[in-house]
PDB file of C-alpha atoms in Angstrom:
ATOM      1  CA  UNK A   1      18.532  21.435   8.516  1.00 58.00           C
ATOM      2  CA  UNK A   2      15.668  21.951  11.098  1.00 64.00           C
ATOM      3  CA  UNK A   3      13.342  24.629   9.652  1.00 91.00           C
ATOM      4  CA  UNK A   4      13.688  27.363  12.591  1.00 95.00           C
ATOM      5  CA  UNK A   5      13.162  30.519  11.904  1.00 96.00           C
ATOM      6  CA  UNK A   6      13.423  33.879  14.203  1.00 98.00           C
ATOM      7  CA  UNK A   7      12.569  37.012  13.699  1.00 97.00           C
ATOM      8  CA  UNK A   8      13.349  39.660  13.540  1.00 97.00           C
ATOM      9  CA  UNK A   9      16.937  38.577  13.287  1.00 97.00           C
ATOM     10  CA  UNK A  10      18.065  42.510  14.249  1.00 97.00           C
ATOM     11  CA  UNK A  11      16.157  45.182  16.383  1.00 98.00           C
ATOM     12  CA  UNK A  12      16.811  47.855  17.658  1.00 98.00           C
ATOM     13  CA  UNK A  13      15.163  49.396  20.534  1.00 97.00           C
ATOM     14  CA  UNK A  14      14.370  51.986  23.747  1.00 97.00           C
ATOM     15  CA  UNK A  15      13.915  50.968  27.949  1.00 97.00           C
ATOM     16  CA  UNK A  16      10.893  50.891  28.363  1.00 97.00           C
ATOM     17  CA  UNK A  17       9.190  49.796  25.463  1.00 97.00           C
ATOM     18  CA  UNK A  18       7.791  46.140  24.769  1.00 96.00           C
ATOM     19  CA  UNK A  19       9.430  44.106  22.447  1.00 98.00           C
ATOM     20  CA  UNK A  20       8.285  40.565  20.847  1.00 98.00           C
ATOM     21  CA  UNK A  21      10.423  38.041  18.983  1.00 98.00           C
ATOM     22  CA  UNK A  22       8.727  35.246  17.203  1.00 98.00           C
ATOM     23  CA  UNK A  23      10.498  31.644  16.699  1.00 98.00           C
ATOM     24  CA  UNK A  24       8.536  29.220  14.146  1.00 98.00           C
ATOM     25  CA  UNK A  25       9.158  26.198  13.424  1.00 96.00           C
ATOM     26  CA  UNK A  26       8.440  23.539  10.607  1.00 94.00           C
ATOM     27  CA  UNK A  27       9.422  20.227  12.401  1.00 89.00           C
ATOM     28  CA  UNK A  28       6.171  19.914  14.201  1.00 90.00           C
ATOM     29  CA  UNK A  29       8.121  19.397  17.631  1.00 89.00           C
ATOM     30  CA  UNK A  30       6.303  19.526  20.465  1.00 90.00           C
ATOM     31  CA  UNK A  31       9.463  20.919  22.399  1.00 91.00           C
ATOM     32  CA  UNK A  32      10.818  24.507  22.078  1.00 94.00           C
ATOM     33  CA  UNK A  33      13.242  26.678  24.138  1.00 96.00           C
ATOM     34  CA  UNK A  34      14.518  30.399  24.399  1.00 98.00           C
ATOM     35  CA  UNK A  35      18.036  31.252  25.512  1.00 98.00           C
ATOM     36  CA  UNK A  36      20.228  34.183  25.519  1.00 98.00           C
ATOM     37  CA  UNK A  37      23.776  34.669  24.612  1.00 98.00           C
ATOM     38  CA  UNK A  38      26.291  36.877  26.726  1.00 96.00           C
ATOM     39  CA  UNK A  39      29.956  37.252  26.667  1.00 91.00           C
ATOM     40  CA  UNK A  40      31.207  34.962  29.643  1.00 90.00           C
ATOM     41  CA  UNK A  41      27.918  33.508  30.564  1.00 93.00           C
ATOM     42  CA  UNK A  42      27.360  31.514  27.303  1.00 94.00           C
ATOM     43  CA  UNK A  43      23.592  30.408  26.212  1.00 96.00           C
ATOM     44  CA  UNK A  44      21.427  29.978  29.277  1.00 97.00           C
ATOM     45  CA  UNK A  45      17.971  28.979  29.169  1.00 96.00           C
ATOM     46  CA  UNK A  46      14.964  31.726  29.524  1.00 97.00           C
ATOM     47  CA  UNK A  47      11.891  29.570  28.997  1.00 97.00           C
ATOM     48  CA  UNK A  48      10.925  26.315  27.307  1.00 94.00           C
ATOM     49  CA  UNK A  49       7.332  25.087  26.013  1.00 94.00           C
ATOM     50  CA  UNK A  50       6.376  21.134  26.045  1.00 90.00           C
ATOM     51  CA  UNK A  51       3.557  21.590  24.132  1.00 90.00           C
ATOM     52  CA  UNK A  52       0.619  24.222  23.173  1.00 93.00           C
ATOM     53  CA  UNK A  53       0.010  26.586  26.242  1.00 91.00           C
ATOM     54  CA  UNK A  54       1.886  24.594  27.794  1.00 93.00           C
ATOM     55  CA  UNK A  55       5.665  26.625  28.975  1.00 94.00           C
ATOM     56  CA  UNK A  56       7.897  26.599  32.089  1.00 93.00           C
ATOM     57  CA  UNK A  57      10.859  29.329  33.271  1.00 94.00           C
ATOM     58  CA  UNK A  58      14.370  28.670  33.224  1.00 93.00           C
ATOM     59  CA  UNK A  59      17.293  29.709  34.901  1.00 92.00           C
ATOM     60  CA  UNK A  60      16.958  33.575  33.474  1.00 96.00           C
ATOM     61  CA  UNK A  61      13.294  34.331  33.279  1.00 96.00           C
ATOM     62  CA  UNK A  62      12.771  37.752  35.170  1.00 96.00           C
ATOM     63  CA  UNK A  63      11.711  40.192  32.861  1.00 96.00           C
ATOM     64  CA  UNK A  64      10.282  37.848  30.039  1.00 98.00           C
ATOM     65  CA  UNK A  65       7.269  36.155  29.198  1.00 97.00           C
ATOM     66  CA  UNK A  66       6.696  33.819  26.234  1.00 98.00           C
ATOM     67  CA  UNK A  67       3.566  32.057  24.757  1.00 97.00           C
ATOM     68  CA  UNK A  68       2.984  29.268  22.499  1.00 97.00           C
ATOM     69  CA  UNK A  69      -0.882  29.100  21.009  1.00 96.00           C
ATOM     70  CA  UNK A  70       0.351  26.555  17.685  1.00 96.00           C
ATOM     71  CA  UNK A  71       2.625  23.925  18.232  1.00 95.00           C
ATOM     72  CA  UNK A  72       4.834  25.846  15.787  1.00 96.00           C
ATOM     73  CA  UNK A  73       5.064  29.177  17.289  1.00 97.00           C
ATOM     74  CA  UNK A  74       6.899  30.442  20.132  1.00 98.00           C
ATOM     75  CA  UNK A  75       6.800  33.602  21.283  1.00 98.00           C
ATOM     76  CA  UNK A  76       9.298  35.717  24.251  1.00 98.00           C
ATOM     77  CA  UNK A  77       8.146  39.120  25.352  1.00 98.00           C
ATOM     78  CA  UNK A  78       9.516  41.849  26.556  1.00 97.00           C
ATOM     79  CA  UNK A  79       7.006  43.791  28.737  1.00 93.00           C
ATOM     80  CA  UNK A  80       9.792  46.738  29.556  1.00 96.00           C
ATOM     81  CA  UNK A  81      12.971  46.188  27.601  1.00 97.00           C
ATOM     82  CA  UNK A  82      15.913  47.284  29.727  1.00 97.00           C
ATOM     83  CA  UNK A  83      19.682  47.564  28.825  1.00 97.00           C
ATOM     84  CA  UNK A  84      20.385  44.276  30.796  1.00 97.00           C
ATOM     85  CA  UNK A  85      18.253  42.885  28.411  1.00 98.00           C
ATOM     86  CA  UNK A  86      20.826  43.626  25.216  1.00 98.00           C
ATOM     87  CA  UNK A  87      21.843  40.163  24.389  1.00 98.00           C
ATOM     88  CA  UNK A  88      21.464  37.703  21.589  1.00 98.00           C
ATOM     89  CA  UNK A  89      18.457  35.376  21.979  1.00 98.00           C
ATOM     90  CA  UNK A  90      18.313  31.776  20.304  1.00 98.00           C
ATOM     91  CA  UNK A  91      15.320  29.812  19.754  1.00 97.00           C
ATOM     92  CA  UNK A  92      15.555  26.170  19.791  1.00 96.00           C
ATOM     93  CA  UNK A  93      13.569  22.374  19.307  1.00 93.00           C
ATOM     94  CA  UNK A  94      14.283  19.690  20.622  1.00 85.00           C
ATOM     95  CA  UNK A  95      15.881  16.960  18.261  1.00 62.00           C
ATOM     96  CA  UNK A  96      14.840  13.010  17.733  1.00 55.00           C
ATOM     97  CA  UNK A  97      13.178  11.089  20.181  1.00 58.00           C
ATOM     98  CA  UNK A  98      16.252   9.908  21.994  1.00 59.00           C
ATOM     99  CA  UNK A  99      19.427  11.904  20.770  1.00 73.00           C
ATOM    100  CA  UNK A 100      18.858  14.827  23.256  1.00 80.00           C
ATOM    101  CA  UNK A 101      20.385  17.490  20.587  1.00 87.00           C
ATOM    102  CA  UNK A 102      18.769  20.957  20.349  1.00 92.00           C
ATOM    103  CA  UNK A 103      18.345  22.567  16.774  1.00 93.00           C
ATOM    104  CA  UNK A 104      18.289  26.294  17.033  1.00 95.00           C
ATOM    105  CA  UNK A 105      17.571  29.768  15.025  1.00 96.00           C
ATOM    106  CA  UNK A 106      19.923  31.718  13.687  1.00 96.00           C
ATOM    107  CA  UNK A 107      19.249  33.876  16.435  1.00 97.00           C
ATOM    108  CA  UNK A 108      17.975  37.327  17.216  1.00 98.00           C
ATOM    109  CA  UNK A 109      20.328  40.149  18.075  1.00 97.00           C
ATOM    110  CA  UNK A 110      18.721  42.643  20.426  1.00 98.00           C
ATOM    111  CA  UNK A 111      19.760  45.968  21.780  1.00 98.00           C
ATOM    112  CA  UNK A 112      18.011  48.048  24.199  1.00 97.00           C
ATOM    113  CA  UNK A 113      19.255  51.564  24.964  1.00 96.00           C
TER     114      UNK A 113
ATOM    115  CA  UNK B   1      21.756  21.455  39.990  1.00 81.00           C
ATOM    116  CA  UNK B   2      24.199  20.748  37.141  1.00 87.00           C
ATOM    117  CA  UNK B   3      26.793  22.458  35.762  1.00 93.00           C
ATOM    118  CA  UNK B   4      29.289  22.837  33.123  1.00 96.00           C
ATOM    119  CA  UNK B   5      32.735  24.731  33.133  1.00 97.00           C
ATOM    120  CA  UNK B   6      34.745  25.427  30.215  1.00 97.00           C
ATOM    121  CA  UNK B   7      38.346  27.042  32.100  1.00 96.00           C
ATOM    122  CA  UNK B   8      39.951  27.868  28.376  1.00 97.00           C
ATOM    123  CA  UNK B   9      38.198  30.985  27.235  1.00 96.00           C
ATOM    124  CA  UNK B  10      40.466  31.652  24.416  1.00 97.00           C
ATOM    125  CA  UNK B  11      42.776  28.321  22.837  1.00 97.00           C
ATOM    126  CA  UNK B  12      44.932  28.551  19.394  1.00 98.00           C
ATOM    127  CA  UNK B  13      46.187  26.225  17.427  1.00 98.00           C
ATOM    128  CA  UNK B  14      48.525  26.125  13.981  1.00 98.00           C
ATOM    129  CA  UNK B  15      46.540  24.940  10.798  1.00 98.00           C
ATOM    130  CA  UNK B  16      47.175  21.171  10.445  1.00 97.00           C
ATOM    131  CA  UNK B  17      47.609  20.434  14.321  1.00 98.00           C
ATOM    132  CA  UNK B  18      45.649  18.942  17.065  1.00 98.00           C
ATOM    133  CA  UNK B  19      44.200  20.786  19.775  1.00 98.00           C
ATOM    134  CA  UNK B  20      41.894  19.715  23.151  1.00 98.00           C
ATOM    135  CA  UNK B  21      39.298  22.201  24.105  1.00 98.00           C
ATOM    136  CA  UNK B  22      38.326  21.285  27.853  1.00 98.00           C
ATOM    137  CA  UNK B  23      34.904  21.270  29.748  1.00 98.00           C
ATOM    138  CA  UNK B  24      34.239  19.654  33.358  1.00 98.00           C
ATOM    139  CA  UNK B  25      30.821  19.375  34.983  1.00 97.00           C
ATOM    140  CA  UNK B  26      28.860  18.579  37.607  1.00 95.00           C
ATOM    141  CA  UNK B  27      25.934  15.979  37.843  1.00 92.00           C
ATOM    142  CA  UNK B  28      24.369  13.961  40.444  1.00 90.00           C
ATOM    143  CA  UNK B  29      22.353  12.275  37.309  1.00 88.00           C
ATOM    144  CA  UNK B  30      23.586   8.390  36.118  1.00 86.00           C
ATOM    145  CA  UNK B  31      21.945   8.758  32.422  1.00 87.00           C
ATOM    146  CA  UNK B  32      22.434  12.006  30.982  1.00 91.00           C
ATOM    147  CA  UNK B  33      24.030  13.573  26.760  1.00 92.00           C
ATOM    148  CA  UNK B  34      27.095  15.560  26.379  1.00 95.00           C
ATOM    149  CA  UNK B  35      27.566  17.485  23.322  1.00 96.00           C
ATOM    150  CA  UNK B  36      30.416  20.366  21.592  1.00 98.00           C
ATOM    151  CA  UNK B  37      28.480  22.947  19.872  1.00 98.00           C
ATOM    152  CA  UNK B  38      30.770  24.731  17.524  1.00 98.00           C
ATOM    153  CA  UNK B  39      29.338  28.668  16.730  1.00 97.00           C
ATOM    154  CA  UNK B  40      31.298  30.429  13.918  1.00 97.00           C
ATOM    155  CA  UNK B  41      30.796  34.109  13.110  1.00 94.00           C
ATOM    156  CA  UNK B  42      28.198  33.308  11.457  1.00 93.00           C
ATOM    157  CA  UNK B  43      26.293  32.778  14.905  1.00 94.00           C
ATOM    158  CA  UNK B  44      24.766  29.455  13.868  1.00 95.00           C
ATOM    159  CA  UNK B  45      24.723  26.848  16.521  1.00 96.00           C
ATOM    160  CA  UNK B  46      25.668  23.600  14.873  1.00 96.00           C
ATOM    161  CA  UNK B  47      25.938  20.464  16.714  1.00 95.00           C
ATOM    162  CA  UNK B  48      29.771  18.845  16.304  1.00 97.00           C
ATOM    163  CA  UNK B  49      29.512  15.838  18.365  1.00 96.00           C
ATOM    164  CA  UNK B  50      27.521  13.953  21.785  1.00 95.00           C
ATOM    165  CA  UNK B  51      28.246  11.354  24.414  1.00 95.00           C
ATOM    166  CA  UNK B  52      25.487   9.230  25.506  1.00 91.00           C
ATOM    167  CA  UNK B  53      26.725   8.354  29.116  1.00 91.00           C
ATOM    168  CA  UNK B  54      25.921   5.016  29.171  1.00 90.00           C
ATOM    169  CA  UNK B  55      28.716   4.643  26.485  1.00 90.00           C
ATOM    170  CA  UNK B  56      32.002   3.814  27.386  1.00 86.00           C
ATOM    171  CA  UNK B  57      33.015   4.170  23.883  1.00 93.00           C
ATOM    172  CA  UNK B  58      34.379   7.830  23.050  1.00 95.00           C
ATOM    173  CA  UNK B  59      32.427   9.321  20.414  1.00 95.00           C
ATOM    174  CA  UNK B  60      34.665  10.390  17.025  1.00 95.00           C
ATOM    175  CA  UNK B  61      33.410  12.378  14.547  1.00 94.00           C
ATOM    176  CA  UNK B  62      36.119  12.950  11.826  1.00 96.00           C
ATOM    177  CA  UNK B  63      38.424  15.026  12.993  1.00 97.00           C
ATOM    178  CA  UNK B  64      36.574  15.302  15.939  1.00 98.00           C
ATOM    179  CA  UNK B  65      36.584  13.045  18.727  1.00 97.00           C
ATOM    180  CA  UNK B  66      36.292  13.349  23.000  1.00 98.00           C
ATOM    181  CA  UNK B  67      37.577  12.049  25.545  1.00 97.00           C
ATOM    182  CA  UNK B  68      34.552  10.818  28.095  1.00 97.00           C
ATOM    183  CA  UNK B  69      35.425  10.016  31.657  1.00 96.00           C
ATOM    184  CA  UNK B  70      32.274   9.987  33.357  1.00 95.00           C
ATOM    185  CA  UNK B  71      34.021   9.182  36.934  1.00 94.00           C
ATOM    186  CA  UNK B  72      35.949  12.343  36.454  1.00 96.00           C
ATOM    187  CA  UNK B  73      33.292  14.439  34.857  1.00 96.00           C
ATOM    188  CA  UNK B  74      35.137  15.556  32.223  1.00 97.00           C
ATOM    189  CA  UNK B  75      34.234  15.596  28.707  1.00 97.00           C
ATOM    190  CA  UNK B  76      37.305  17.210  26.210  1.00 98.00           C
ATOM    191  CA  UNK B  77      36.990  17.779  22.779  1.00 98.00           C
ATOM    192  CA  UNK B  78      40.218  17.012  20.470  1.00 98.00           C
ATOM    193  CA  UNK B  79      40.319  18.227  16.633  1.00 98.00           C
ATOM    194  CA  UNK B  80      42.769  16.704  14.336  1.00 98.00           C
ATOM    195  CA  UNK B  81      44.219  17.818  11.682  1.00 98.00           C
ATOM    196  CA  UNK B  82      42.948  21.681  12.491  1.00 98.00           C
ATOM    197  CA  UNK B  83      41.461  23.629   9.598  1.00 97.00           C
ATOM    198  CA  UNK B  84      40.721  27.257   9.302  1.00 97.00           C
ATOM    199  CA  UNK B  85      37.188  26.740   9.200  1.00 97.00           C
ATOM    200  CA  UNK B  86      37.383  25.002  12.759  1.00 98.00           C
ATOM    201  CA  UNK B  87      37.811  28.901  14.037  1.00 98.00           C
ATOM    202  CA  UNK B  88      34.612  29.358  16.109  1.00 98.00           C
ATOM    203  CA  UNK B  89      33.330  29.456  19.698  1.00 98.00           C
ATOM    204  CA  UNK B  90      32.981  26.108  20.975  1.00 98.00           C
ATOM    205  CA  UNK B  91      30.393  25.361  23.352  1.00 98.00           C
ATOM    206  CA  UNK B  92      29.920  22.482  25.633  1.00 98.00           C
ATOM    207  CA  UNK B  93      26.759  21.154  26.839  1.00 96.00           C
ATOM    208  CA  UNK B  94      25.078  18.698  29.571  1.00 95.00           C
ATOM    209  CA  UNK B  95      21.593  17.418  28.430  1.00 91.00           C
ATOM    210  CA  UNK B  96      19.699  15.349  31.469  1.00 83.00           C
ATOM    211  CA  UNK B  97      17.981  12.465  30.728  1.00 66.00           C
ATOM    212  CA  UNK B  98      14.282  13.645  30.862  1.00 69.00           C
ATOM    213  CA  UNK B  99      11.787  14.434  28.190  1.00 67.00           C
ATOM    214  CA  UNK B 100      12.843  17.786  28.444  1.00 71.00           C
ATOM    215  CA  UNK B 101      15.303  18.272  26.342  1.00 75.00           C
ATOM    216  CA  UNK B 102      17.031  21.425  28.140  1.00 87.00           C
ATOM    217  CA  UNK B 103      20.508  22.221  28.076  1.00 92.00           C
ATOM    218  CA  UNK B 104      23.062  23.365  30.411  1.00 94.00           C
ATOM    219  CA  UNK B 105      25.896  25.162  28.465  1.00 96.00           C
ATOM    220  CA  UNK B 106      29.573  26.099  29.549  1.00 97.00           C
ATOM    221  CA  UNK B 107      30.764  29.649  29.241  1.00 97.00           C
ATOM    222  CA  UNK B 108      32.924  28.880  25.557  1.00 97.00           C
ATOM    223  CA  UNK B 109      36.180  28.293  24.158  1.00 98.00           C
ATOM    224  CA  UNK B 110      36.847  30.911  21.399  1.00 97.00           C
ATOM    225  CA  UNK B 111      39.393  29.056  19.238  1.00 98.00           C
ATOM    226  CA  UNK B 112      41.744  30.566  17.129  1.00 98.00           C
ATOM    227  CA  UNK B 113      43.094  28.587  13.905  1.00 98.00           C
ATOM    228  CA  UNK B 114      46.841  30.374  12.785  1.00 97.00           C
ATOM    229  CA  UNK B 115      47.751  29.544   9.123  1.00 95.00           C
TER     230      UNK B 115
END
């Protein structure tokens, strides 16, 4: 299994406030992506990183930022958590040169009330 | 820009049968993956099975297999021989051919395995 891991896997939290989640990885991959999980929307993408400091948005970005200062770190902010912002996020590499596969987190469930 | 439809939201099927999950989408893209994530309650993503496009040959997986037709854009997902561990979301997903990596995923297929 692809050493991924998220955290925190549960939180808990107010509008308004800022909230980080952290994705690490072992697998020394230069690629790593965010998504969110919704009922009836399935995973969409939030932002991706292609290497250190190096990150692009995806189709869901408004409202988050992310960084990525160690090639196994990869980090999405929350400046102002809002309800629409409840969701399950999963972090994710990119697989073997050539398969196209992600390899994700277990995920982190968020709720903001 | 690509997409991906999955038109079953919920499927069933009785233990030991076969059931197709279906999933359509859209690409203007010749070289491109296709892959069936399968998501039990657990919420763990794991990777059941992908479709190079440049492969005519269906991919099969043990009781997994698809059925590619890449002039149709469609891209089904049959299990065999159902088991009760096959109940799960099933998620399908378009991967481009750049570096990238990024996925498009359809909506889901929650599927249902009766004993």
């Amino acid at each position: 299994d692809a050493g991924i891991t998220q955290s925190p896997r549960h939180k808990v939290t107010e509008t308004g406030t800022p909230v980080t989640l952290r994705c690490h990885q072992t697998e020394n991959h230069r690629y790593m992506y965010w998504y969110r999980q919704d009922p009836g929307h399935g995973l969409r993408l939030i932002h991706y990183s292609y290497g250190v400091k190096d990150t692009d948005k995806g189709e869901v970005s408004d409202g988050y930022s992310v960084s990525r200062s160690k090639t196994e770190d990869f980090l999405l902010t929350l400046e102002s958590a809002t309800s629409s912002q409840t969701s399950v996020y999963f972090c994710a590499i990119g697989g073997a040169a050539n398969t196209g596969e992600l390899f994700f987190g277990e995920g982190s469930r968020l709720t903001v009330l | 820009a690509q997409t991906v439809t999955q038109s079953q939201p919920e499927m069933s099927v009785q233990e030991a049968e076969t059931v197709t999950l279906s999933c359509t989408y859209d690409t203007s893209e010749s070289d491109y993956y296709l892959f069936w994530y399968k998501q039990p309650p657990s919420r763990q993503m794991i990777l059941v099975i992908r479709q190079e496009a440049y492969k005519q040959q269906n991919a099969t997986e043990n009781r997994f297999s698809v059925n590619f037709q890449k002039a149709a854009k469609s891209f089904s997902l049959k299990i065999s021989d159902s088991q009760l561990g096959d109940a799960a979301m099933y998620f399908c997903a378009y991967g481009g051919g750049g570096a990238t990596n990024k996925l498009i995923f359809g909506t889901g297929t929650l599927l249902a395995v009766q004993p």
